[in-house]
XYZ file of C-alpha atoms in Angstrom:
320
model
C 0.177 0.176 -0.006
C 2.459 2.216 1.159
C 4.068 2.612 -2.569
C 0.624 2.610 -4.397
C -0.626 6.643 -5.316
C -3.178 7.691 -2.560
C -6.472 8.258 -3.353
C -6.412 11.327 -0.925
C -4.000 13.144 0.416
C -4.508 15.431 3.622
C -2.128 18.158 4.126
C -0.436 19.148 7.258
C -1.825 22.756 8.139
C -5.220 22.525 9.768
C -7.903 25.257 10.855
C -8.685 26.606 14.215
C -5.460 24.600 16.049
C -7.335 21.073 15.583
C -4.943 18.142 14.620
C -5.297 17.146 10.840
C -5.080 13.242 12.043
C -8.369 14.102 13.211
C -10.064 14.746 9.514
C -8.461 12.428 8.196
C -9.951 10.043 10.452
C -13.292 11.252 9.651
C -12.352 10.805 5.930
C -11.151 7.344 6.741
C -14.508 6.590 8.422
C -16.408 7.549 5.740
C -14.577 6.057 2.916
C -13.257 2.776 3.922
C -12.468 1.694 0.317
C -9.961 4.593 -0.394
C -6.592 5.113 0.899
C -6.613 8.166 2.640
C -3.232 9.511 3.695
C -2.290 12.379 6.108
C 1.479 14.156 5.302
C 3.212 14.401 8.686
C 6.075 16.473 6.912
C 7.207 18.686 4.079
C 8.703 15.998 2.414
C 5.536 13.663 2.528
C 3.391 16.393 1.205
C 5.018 16.870 -1.721
C 5.250 13.224 -2.251
C 1.576 12.877 -1.898
C 0.454 15.878 -3.602
C 2.767 14.477 -6.701
C 0.441 11.479 -6.667
C -2.857 11.940 -5.137
C -5.693 12.218 -7.098
C -7.820 13.986 -4.337
C -5.983 16.531 -2.190
C -7.415 18.568 0.682
C -5.822 21.471 3.309
C -5.692 25.169 3.340
C -3.561 25.591 -0.059
C -1.042 24.252 -1.964
C 2.127 25.605 -3.621
C 1.182 26.735 -7.013
C 4.743 25.551 -8.591
C 3.937 21.874 -7.150
C 1.147 21.871 -9.245
C 3.276 20.800 -12.215
C 4.374 17.734 -10.415
C 0.639 16.485 -9.779
C 0.034 14.377 -12.702
C -2.798 12.909 -11.209
C -4.590 15.360 -9.025
C -7.669 15.753 -9.783
C -9.781 17.812 -6.946
C -8.470 19.934 -4.317
C -10.680 19.814 -1.566
C -10.238 22.859 0.554
C -10.150 23.433 4.361
C -11.915 26.783 4.438
C -15.158 28.457 3.114
C -13.459 31.395 1.314
C -11.046 30.716 -1.680
C -9.602 33.689 -2.356
C -6.193 32.938 -0.738
C -6.022 29.852 -3.836
C -4.202 29.841 -6.873
C -7.182 29.367 -9.177
C -5.576 30.450 -12.470
C -3.129 27.316 -11.615
C -5.409 24.970 -10.978
C -7.650 26.047 -13.930
C -4.626 25.526 -15.970
C -3.569 22.300 -14.665
C -7.395 20.649 -15.637
C -7.782 20.651 -11.453
C -10.977 21.206 -9.540
C -11.825 23.105 -6.146
C -14.245 22.867 -3.910
C -14.482 24.939 -0.471
C -15.713 24.093 2.782
C -19.243 26.548 2.619
C -21.516 25.481 5.199
C -19.332 23.950 7.621
C -19.926 26.813 9.979
C -23.742 27.461 9.801
C -24.009 26.341 13.000
C -21.423 27.907 15.005
C -21.412 31.152 13.330
C -25.082 31.267 13.991
C -24.834 30.529 17.525
C -22.122 33.420 17.942
C -24.227 35.933 16.284
C -27.544 34.733 18.535
C -24.869 35.371 21.845
C -23.604 38.786 20.339
C -27.554 39.729 20.321
C -28.528 38.325 23.699
C -25.658 39.889 25.388
C -26.716 43.148 24.073
C -30.211 43.209 24.512
C -29.603 41.647 28.211
C -26.333 43.181 28.933
C -24.727 40.647 30.620
C -21.661 42.337 29.448
C -22.504 44.899 31.723
C -23.484 42.490 34.510
C -20.046 40.949 33.714
C -18.474 43.939 34.425
C -20.262 44.860 37.663
C -19.611 41.465 39.252
C -15.696 41.636 38.616
C -16.231 44.916 40.875
C -18.839 42.583 43.119
C -20.907 45.759 43.144
C -24.618 44.542 43.078
C -26.844 47.049 41.026
C -29.460 46.572 38.517
C -29.171 48.340 35.443
C -31.814 48.580 32.193
C -32.155 46.134 29.782
C -34.528 45.232 26.952
C -35.989 42.132 24.507
C -35.011 40.669 21.767
C -38.549 40.042 21.323
C -40.283 42.324 19.229
C -37.269 43.925 17.933
C -36.146 44.080 13.657
C -33.089 42.060 12.609
C -31.378 43.142 9.148
C -29.187 40.392 7.891
C -26.814 41.416 4.895
C -26.006 38.108 3.264
C -28.280 35.001 2.869
C -25.912 31.998 1.858
C -25.211 29.402 4.532
C -24.281 32.069 7.483
C -27.273 34.260 7.124
C -29.783 31.244 6.473
C -28.270 29.898 9.787
C -28.494 32.720 12.000
C -32.538 33.419 10.352
C -33.515 29.500 11.256
C -32.006 30.567 15.180
C -33.942 33.701 15.307
C -36.977 31.783 14.645
C -38.217 31.260 18.373
C -37.778 34.720 19.429
C -40.219 36.698 18.052
C -38.763 39.139 15.955
C -38.933 40.483 12.372
C -36.119 40.034 9.862
C -35.174 41.455 6.989
C -32.694 39.922 4.496
C -30.814 41.782 1.995
C -28.837 40.110 -0.778
C -27.376 40.865 -3.989
C -30.118 39.161 -5.965
C -33.658 39.934 -4.187
C -35.367 38.105 -6.774
C -33.680 34.642 -5.084
C -35.799 35.431 -2.142
C -34.748 34.142 1.033
C -35.951 32.975 4.350
C -36.301 36.510 5.969
C -39.796 38.291 6.462
C -38.839 40.381 3.988
C -36.052 40.568 1.146
C -34.352 43.720 0.172
C -31.532 44.195 -2.983
C -28.499 45.996 -2.315
C -29.804 49.104 -3.714
C -32.427 49.574 -1.133
C -29.798 48.584 1.948
C -30.438 51.958 3.441
C -34.345 50.923 3.802
C -33.552 47.837 5.860
C -30.938 49.615 7.867
C -33.292 52.291 8.771
C -35.524 49.988 10.151
C -33.310 47.685 11.860
C -32.321 47.504 16.015
C -29.620 45.080 15.207
C -27.785 44.729 12.050
C -25.770 41.569 11.441
C -23.508 41.533 8.231
C -22.907 37.883 7.214
C -21.690 38.731 3.244
C -18.462 37.360 1.696
C -15.860 39.771 1.202
C -16.167 41.416 -2.768
C -15.594 44.545 -4.557
C -19.183 45.129 -3.774
C -19.072 44.600 -0.179
C -15.825 45.655 0.712
C -16.766 48.775 3.116
C -20.561 48.874 2.401
C -20.970 49.852 6.248
C -19.499 53.088 6.662
C -20.086 56.519 7.272
C -23.678 56.726 5.538
C -24.523 53.548 6.777
C -24.028 54.461 10.558
C -25.975 57.875 10.231
C -28.926 56.063 9.084
C -29.470 53.266 11.483
C -30.506 54.059 14.417
C -28.650 55.619 17.782
C -30.041 52.390 19.390
C -28.961 49.994 16.844
C -26.197 47.010 17.552
C -23.852 46.403 14.239
C -22.582 42.375 14.540
C -20.056 40.961 11.774
C -19.046 37.965 11.087
C -18.211 38.546 7.608
C -14.878 40.084 7.053
C -13.704 43.229 8.477
C -13.263 45.314 5.568
C -17.002 44.836 5.075
C -16.758 47.728 7.452
C -14.997 51.053 7.164
C -13.319 50.982 10.253
C -12.551 54.795 10.998
C -16.604 55.377 10.106
C -17.007 52.851 12.947
C -14.854 54.171 15.693
C -16.663 57.828 14.465
C -19.918 56.260 15.241
C -19.167 54.701 18.540
C -17.650 57.820 19.612
C -20.525 60.003 18.829
C -22.982 57.771 20.134
C -24.330 56.913 16.631
C -25.186 53.578 17.203
C -25.977 51.390 20.259
C -22.490 49.327 20.084
C -20.839 46.532 18.099
C -20.216 42.743 17.948
C -16.778 42.031 16.246
C -16.114 38.961 15.371
C -14.047 40.151 12.464
C -11.898 43.374 12.135
C -10.163 45.779 9.938
C -7.099 45.642 10.538
C -6.779 41.521 11.843
C -5.257 41.123 14.157
C -6.571 44.220 16.130
C -3.540 46.228 17.133
C -3.444 46.170 21.237
C -3.700 50.133 20.759
C -6.494 50.543 18.571
C -9.474 52.460 20.171
C -11.932 49.397 19.581
C -10.534 48.153 22.458
C -11.547 50.780 24.744
C -15.468 50.736 24.507
C -17.632 49.237 26.943
C -20.110 48.863 24.256
C -17.854 46.639 21.548
C -17.661 43.017 21.882
C -14.795 41.554 20.239
C -13.529 37.900 19.258
C -10.945 37.326 17.716
C -12.056 35.663 14.657
C -13.490 32.261 16.930
C -16.862 32.087 15.599
C -15.449 29.907 12.809
C -14.387 27.515 15.377
C -16.641 24.123 16.290
C -15.695 20.272 17.378
C -17.786 19.545 14.399
C -15.576 21.181 11.766
C -13.739 18.446 10.190
C -16.816 16.033 10.641
C -18.837 18.132 8.546
C -16.045 19.135 5.733
C -15.452 15.121 5.451
C -19.328 15.129 4.790
C -18.855 17.220 1.406
C -15.838 15.511 0.551
C -17.299 12.357 1.057
C -20.678 13.292 -0.870
C -17.948 14.681 -3.704
C -16.408 11.322 -3.741
C -19.443 9.420 -4.242
C -20.801 11.940 -7.048
C -17.565 11.183 -8.775
C -18.446 7.297 -8.278
C -21.518 7.932 -10.185
C -20.514 10.351 -12.990
C -16.961 9.563 -13.737
C -16.539 13.543 -13.646
C -15.143 16.056 -11.870
C -18.182 18.417 -12.345
C -21.102 19.390 -10.681
C -19.628 18.837 -7.196
C -20.602 20.882 -4.310
C -19.374 24.108 -3.214
C -17.270 23.686 -6.328
C -15.689 26.930 -7.361
C -13.266 25.622 -10.225
């Protein structure tokens, strides 16, 4: 077996500090008839990449594709693929899939944590606890509020699902509103300000593109209510950071929950650290112990499709 070409090669670099051995084990469990091998060293990685039919990992050096004569599919560990050498994959006829959808549950729960913390002001309770100060403070209810979700893909859809039991009104904003969505109302990006004007909570769950970069800036903060809270689990540059700091300093918004920032990591001396109404997590919403299990499900589904069709086309999350 050791001298034969592997069916699936698992590269070294994992996600969220979780060992890739767990991912390889999940693949072997689902695909018992396949030779799944995990690279432990750079030399092993180069050797397996040169011989495997399917490679899964965070990325590859495009120069190594010249030697990957058997490679037909690269299954990326991440939902995003802007970091991948897409032109090189296309040139070598390698199909590419992503991990889109693996974060639906955990990131949606992260968003709910932000929303509930803001409305019940748990962060203020925690601060008073640190001072051993038994003093009540005003709160609000999530019920009856309006949550605007920008982006209705896997992440945005997961947030809407988990809001179903909270008696809130939801407005979805997406590039193609004619596709509809799970929210009570769906608007296009041209109507973003209409959705912002009615939002008690704004959740950003869009991919970073030329269109979405800086989409929430000074004009958008002016439209939001001074009591509105902004939650960003998309990418940091979706928000204009200087405009956000200005809005917080002038009390133009109620606060912000940020799992992503621009820049990232956020420098120790950045003013965002100093606001009591800003909650920051270090790009941690994507962490879940189920990550590799869900990713292995996607890869397995695609391997089965290849078995059925003989083609590396029409695969789940395929981007090339």
